[in-house]
CSV table of N, CA, C and O in Angstrom, one decimal:
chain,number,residue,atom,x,y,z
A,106,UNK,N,118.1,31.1,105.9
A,106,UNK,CA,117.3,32.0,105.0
A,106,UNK,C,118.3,32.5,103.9
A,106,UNK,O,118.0,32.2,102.7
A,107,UNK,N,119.7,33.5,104.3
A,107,UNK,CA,120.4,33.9,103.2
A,107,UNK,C,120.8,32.6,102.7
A,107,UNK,O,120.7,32.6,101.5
A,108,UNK,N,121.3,31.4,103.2
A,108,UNK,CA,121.7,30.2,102.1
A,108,UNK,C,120.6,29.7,100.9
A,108,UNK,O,120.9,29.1,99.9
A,109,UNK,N,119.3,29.9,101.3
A,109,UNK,CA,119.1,29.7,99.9
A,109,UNK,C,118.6,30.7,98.6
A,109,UNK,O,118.4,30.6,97.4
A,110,UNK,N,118.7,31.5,99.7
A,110,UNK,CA,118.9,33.2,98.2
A,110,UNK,C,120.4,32.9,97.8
A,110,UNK,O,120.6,33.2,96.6
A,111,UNK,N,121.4,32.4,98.4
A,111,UNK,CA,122.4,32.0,97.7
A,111,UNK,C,122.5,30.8,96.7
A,111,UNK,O,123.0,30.7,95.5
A,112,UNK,N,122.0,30.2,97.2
A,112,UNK,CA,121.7,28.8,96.3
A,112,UNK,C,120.8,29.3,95.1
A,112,UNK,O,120.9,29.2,93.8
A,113,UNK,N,120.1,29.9,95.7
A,113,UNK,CA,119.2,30.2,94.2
A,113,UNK,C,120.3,31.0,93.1
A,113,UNK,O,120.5,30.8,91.9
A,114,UNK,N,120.8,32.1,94.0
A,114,UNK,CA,121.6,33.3,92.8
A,114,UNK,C,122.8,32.4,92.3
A,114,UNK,O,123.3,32.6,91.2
A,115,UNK,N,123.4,31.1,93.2
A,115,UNK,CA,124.0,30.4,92.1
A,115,UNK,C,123.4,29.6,90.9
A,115,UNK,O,123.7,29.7,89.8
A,116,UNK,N,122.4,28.8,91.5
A,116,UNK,CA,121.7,28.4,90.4
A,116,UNK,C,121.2,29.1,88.7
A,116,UNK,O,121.0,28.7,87.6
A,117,UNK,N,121.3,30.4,89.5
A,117,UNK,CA,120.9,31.3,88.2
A,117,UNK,C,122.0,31.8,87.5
A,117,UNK,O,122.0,32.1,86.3
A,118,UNK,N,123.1,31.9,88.2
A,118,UNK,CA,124.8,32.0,87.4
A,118,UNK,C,125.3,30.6,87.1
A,118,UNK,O,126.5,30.4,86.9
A,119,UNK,N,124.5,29.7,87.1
A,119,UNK,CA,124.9,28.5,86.4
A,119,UNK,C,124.5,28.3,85.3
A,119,UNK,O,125.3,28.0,84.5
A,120,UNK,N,123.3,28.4,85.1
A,120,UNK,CA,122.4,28.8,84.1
A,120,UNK,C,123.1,30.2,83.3
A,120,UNK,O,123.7,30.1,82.2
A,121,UNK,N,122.9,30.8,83.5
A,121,UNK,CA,123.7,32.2,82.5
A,121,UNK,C,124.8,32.7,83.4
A,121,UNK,O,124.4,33.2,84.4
A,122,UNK,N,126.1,32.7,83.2
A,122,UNK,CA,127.1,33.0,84.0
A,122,UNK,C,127.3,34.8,83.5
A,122,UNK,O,128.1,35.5,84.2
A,123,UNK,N,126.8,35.0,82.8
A,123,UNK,CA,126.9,36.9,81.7
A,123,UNK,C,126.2,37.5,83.0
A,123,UNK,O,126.7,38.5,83.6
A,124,UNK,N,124.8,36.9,83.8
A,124,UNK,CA,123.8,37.7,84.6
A,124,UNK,C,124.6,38.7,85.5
A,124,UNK,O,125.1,38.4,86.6
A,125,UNK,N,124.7,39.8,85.1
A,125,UNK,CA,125.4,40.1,86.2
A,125,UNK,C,124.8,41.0,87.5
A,125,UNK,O,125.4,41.4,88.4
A,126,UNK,N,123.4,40.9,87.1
A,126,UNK,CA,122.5,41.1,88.4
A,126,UNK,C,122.7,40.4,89.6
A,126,UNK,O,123.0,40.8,90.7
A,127,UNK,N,122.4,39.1,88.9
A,127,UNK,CA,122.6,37.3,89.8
A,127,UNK,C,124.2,37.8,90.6
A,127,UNK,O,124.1,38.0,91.8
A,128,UNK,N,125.2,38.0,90.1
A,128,UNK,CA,126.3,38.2,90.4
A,128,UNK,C,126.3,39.3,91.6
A,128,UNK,O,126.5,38.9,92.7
A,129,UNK,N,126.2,40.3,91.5
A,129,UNK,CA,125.8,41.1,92.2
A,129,UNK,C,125.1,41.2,93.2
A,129,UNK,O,125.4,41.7,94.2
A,130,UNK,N,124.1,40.6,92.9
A,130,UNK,CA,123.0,40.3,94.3
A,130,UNK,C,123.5,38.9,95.0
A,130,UNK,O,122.8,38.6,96.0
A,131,UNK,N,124.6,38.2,94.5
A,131,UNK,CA,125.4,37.4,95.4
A,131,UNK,C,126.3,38.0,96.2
A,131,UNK,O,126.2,37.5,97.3
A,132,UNK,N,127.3,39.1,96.0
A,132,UNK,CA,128.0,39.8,96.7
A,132,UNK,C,127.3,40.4,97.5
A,132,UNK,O,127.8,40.9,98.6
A,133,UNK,N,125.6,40.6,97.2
A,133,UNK,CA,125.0,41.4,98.2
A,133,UNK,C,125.0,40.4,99.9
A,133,UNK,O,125.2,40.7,101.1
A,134,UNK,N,124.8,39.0,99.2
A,134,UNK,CA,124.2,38.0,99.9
A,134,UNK,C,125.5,37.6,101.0
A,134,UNK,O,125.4,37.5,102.2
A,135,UNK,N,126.6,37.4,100.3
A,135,UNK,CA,127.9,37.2,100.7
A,135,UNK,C,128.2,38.5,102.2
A,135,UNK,O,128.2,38.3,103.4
A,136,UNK,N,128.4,39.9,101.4
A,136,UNK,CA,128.4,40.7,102.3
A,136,UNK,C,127.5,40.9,103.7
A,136,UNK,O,128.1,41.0,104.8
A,137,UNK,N,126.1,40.8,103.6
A,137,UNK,CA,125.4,40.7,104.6
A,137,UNK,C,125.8,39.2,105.8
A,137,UNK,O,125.3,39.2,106.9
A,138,UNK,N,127.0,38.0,105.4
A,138,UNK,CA,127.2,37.3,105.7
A,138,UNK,C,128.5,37.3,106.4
A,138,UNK,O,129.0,36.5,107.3
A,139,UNK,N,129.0,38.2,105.9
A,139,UNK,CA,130.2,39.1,106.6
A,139,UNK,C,131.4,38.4,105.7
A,139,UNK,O,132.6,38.6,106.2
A,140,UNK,N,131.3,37.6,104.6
A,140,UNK,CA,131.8,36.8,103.8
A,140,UNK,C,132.7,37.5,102.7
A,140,UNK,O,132.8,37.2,101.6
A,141,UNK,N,133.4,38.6,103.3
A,141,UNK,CA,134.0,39.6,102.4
A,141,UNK,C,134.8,39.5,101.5
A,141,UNK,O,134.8,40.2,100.5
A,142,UNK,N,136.2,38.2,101.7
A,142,UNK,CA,136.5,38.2,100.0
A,142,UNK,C,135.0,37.3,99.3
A,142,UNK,O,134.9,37.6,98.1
A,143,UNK,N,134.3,36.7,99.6
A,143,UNK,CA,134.0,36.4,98.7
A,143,UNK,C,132.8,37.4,97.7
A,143,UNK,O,132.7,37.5,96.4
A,144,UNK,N,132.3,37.9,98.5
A,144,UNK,CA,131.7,39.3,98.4
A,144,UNK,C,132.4,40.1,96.8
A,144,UNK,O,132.0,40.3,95.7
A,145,UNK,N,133.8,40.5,97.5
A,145,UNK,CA,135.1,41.2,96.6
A,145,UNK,C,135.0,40.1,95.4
A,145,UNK,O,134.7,40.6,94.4
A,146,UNK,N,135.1,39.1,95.4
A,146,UNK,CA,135.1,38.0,94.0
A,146,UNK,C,134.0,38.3,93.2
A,146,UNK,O,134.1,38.6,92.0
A,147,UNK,N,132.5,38.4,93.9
A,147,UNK,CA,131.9,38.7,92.9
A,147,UNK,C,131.5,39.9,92.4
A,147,UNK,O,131.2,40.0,91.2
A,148,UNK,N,131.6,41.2,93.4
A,148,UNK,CA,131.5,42.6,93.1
A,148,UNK,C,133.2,42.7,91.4
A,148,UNK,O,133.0,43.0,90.2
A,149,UNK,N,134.3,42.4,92.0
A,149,UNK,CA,135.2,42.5,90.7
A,149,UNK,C,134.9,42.0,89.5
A,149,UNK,O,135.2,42.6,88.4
A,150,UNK,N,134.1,40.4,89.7
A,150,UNK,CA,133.6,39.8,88.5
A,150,UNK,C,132.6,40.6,87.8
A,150,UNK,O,132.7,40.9,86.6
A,151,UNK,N,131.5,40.9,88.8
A,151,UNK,CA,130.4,42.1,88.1
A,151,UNK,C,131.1,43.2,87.2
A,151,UNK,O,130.8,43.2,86.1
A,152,UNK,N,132.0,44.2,87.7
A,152,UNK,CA,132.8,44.9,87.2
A,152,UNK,C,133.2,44.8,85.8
A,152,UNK,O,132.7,45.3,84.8
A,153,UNK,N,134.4,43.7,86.0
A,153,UNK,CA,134.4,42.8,85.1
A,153,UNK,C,133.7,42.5,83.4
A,153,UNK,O,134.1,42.7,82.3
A,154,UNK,N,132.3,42.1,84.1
A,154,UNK,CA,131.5,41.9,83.2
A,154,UNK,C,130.9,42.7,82.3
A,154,UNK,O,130.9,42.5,81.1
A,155,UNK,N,130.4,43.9,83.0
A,155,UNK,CA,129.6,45.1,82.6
A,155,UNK,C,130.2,46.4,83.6
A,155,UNK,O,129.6,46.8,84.6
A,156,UNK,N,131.5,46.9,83.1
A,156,UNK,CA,132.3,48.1,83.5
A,156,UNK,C,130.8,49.0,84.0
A,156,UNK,O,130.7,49.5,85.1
A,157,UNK,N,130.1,49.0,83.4
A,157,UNK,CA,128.9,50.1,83.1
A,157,UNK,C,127.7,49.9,84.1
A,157,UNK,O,126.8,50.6,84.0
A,158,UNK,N,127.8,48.8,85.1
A,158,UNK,CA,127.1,48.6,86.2
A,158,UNK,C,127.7,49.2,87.3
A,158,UNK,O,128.6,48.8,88.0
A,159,UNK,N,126.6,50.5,87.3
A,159,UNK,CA,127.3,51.5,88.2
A,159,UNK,C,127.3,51.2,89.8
A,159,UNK,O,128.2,51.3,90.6
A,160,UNK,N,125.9,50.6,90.0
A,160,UNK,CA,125.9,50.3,91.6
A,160,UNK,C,127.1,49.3,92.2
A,160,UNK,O,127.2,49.2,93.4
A,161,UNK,N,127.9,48.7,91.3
A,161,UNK,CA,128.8,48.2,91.9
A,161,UNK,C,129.8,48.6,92.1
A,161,UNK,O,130.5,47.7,92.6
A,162,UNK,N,130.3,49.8,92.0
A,162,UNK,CA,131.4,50.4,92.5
A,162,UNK,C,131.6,50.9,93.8
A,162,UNK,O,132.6,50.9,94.6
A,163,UNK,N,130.0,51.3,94.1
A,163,UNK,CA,129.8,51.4,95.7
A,163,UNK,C,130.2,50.4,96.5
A,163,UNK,O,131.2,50.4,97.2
A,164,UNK,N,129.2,49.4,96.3
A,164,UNK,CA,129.5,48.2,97.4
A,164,UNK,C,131.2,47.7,97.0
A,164,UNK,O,131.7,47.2,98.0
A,165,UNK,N,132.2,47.7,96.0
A,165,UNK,CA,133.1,47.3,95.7
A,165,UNK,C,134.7,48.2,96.4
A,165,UNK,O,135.8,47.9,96.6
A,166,UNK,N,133.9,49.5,96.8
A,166,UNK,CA,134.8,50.4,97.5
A,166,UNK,C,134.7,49.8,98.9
A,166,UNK,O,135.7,49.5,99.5
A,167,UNK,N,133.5,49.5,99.4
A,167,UNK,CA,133.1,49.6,101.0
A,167,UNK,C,133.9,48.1,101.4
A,167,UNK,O,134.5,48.0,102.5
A,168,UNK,N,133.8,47.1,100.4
A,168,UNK,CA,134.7,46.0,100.6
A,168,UNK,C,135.9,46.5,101.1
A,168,UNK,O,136.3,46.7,102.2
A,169,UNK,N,136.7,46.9,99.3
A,169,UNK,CA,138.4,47.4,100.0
A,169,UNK,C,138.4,48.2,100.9
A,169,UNK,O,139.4,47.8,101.5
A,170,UNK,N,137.9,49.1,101.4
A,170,UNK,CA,137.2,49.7,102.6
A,170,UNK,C,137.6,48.6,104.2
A,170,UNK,O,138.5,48.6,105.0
A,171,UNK,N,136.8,48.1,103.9
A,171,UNK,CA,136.9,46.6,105.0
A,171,UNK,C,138.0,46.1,104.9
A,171,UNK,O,138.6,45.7,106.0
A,172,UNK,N,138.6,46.0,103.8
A,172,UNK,CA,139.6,44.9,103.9
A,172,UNK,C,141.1,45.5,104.4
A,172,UNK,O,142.2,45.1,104.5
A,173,UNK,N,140.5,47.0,104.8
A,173,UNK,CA,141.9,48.0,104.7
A,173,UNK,C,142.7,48.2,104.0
A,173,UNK,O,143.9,48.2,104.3
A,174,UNK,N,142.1,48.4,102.4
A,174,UNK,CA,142.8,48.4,101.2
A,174,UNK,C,142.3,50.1,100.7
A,174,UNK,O,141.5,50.3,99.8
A,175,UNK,N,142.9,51.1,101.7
A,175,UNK,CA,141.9,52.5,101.3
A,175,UNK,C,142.3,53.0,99.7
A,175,UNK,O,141.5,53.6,99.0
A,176,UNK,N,143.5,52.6,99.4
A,176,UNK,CA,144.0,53.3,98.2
A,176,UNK,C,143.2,52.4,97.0
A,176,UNK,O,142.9,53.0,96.0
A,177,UNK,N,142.9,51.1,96.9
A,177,UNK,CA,142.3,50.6,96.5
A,177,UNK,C,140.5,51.5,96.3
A,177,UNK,O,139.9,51.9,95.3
A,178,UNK,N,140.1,51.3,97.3
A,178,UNK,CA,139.2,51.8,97.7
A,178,UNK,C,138.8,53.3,96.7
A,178,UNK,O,137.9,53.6,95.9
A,179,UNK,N,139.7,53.8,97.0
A,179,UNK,CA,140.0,55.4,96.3
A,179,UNK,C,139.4,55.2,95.0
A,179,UNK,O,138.2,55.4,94.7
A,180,UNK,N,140.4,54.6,94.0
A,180,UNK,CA,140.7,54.0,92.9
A,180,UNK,C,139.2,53.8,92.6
A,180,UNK,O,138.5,54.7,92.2
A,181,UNK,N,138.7,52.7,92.9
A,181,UNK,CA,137.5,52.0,92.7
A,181,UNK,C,136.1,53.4,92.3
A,181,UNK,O,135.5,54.1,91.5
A,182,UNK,N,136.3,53.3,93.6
A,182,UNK,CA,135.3,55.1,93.8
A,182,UNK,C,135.4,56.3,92.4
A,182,UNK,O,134.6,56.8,91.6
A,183,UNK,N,136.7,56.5,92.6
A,183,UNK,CA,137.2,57.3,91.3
A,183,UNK,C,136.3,57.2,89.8
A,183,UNK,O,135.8,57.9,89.0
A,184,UNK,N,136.6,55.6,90.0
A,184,UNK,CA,136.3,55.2,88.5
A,184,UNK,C,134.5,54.9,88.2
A,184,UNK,O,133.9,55.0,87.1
A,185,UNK,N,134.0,54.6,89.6
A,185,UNK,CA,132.7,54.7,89.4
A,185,UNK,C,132.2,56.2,89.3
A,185,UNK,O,131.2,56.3,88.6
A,186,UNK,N,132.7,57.3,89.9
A,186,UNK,CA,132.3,58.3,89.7
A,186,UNK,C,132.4,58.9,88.0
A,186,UNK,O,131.7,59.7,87.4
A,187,UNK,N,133.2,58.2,87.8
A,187,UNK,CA,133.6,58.5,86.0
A,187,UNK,C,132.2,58.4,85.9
A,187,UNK,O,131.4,59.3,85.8
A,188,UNK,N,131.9,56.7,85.8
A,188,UNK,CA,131.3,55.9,85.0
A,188,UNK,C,129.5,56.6,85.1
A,188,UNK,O,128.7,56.7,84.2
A,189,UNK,N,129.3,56.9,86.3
A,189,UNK,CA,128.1,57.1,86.6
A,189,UNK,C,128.1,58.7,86.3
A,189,UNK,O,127.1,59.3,86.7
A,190,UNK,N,129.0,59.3,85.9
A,190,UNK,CA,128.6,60.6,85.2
A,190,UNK,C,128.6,60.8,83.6
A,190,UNK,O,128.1,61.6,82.8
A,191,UNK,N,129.5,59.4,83.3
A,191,UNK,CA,129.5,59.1,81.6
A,191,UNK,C,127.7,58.9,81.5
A,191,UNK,O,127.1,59.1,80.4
A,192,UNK,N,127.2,58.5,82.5
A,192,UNK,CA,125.7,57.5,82.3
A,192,UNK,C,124.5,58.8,83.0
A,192,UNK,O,123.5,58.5,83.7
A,193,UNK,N,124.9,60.3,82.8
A,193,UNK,CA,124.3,61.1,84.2
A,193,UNK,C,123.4,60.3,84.8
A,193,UNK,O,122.2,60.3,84.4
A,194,UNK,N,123.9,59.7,85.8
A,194,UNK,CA,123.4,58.9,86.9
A,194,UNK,C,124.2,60.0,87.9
A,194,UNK,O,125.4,60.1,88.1
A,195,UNK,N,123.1,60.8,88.7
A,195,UNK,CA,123.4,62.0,90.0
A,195,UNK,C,123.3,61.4,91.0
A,195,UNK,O,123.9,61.6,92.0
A,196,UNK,N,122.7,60.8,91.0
A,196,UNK,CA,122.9,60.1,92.2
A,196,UNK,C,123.9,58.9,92.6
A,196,UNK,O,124.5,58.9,93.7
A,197,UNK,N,123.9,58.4,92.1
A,197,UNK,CA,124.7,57.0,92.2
A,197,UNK,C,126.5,58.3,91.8
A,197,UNK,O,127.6,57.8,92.0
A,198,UNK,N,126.5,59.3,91.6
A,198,UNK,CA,127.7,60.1,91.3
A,198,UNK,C,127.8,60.8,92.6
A,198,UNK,O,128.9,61.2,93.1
A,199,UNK,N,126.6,60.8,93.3
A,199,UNK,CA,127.0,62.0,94.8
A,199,UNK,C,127.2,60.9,95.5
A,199,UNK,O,128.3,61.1,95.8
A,200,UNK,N,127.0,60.0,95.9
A,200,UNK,CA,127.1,58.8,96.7
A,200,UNK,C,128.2,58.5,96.8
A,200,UNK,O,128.9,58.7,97.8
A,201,UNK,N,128.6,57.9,95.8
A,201,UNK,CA,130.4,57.7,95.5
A,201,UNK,C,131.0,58.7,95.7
A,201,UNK,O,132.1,58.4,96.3
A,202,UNK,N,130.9,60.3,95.5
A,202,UNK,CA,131.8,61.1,96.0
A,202,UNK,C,131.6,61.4,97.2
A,202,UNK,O,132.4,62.1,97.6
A,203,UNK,N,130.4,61.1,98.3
A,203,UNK,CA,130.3,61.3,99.5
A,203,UNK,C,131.2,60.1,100.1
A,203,UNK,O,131.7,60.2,101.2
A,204,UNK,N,131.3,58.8,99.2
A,204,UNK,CA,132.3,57.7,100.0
A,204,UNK,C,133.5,58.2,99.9
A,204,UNK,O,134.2,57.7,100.8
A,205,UNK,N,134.1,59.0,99.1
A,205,UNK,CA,134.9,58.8,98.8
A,205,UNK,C,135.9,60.5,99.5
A,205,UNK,O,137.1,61.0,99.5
A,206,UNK,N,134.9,60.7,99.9
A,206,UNK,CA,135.0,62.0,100.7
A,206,UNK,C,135.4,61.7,102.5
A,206,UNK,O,136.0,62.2,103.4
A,207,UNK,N,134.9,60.9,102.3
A,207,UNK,CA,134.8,60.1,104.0
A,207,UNK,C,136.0,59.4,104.1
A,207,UNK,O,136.6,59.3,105.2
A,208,UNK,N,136.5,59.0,102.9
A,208,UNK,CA,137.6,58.4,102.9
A,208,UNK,C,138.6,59.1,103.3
A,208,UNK,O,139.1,58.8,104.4
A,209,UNK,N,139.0,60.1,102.6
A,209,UNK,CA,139.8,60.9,102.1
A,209,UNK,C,140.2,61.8,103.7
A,209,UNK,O,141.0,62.7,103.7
């Protein structure tokens, strides 16, 4: 079942490689697969793409998270809490500082 929501979200980053929805909702696909760098490849590419796509700093913390990269992790969190308060996005701002509190 998840291989062809993957197949599809590649098919659609083949076709426009900018989507960075598609991108993202691959890392989602990846993660639920337990597929973690690959996961981390597309959450940084998202990043990457559109700094300003806030939900991905979440899932991009919980990776280095996993990967036992906490300072990493930090970092990441940090910067999305910037980003999602540049955008008053409150929620997606309490979430990251509740991750990042956990961390800590």
């Amino acid at each position: 079942m998840s291989n062809t929501r993957i197949e599809n979200l590649r098919a659609i980053l083949e076709a426009d490689p900018q989507d960075t929805f598609a991108r993202y909702a691959l890392g989602l696909e990846y993660l639920s697969l337990n597929d973690i760098d690959s996961a981390k490849d597309m959450f940084e590419e998202t990043m990457i793409l559109d700094p300003n796509y806030v939900a991905v700093y979440y899932q991009l913390g919980k990776v280095y998270e996993l990967l036992g990269d906490e300072e990493t992790a930090r970092k990441v969190y940090e910067k999305g809490i910037y980003v999602a308060a540049s955008q008053s996005d409150e929620h997606t701002k309490s979430e990251l500082e509740q991750a990042l509190s956990e961390l800590l």
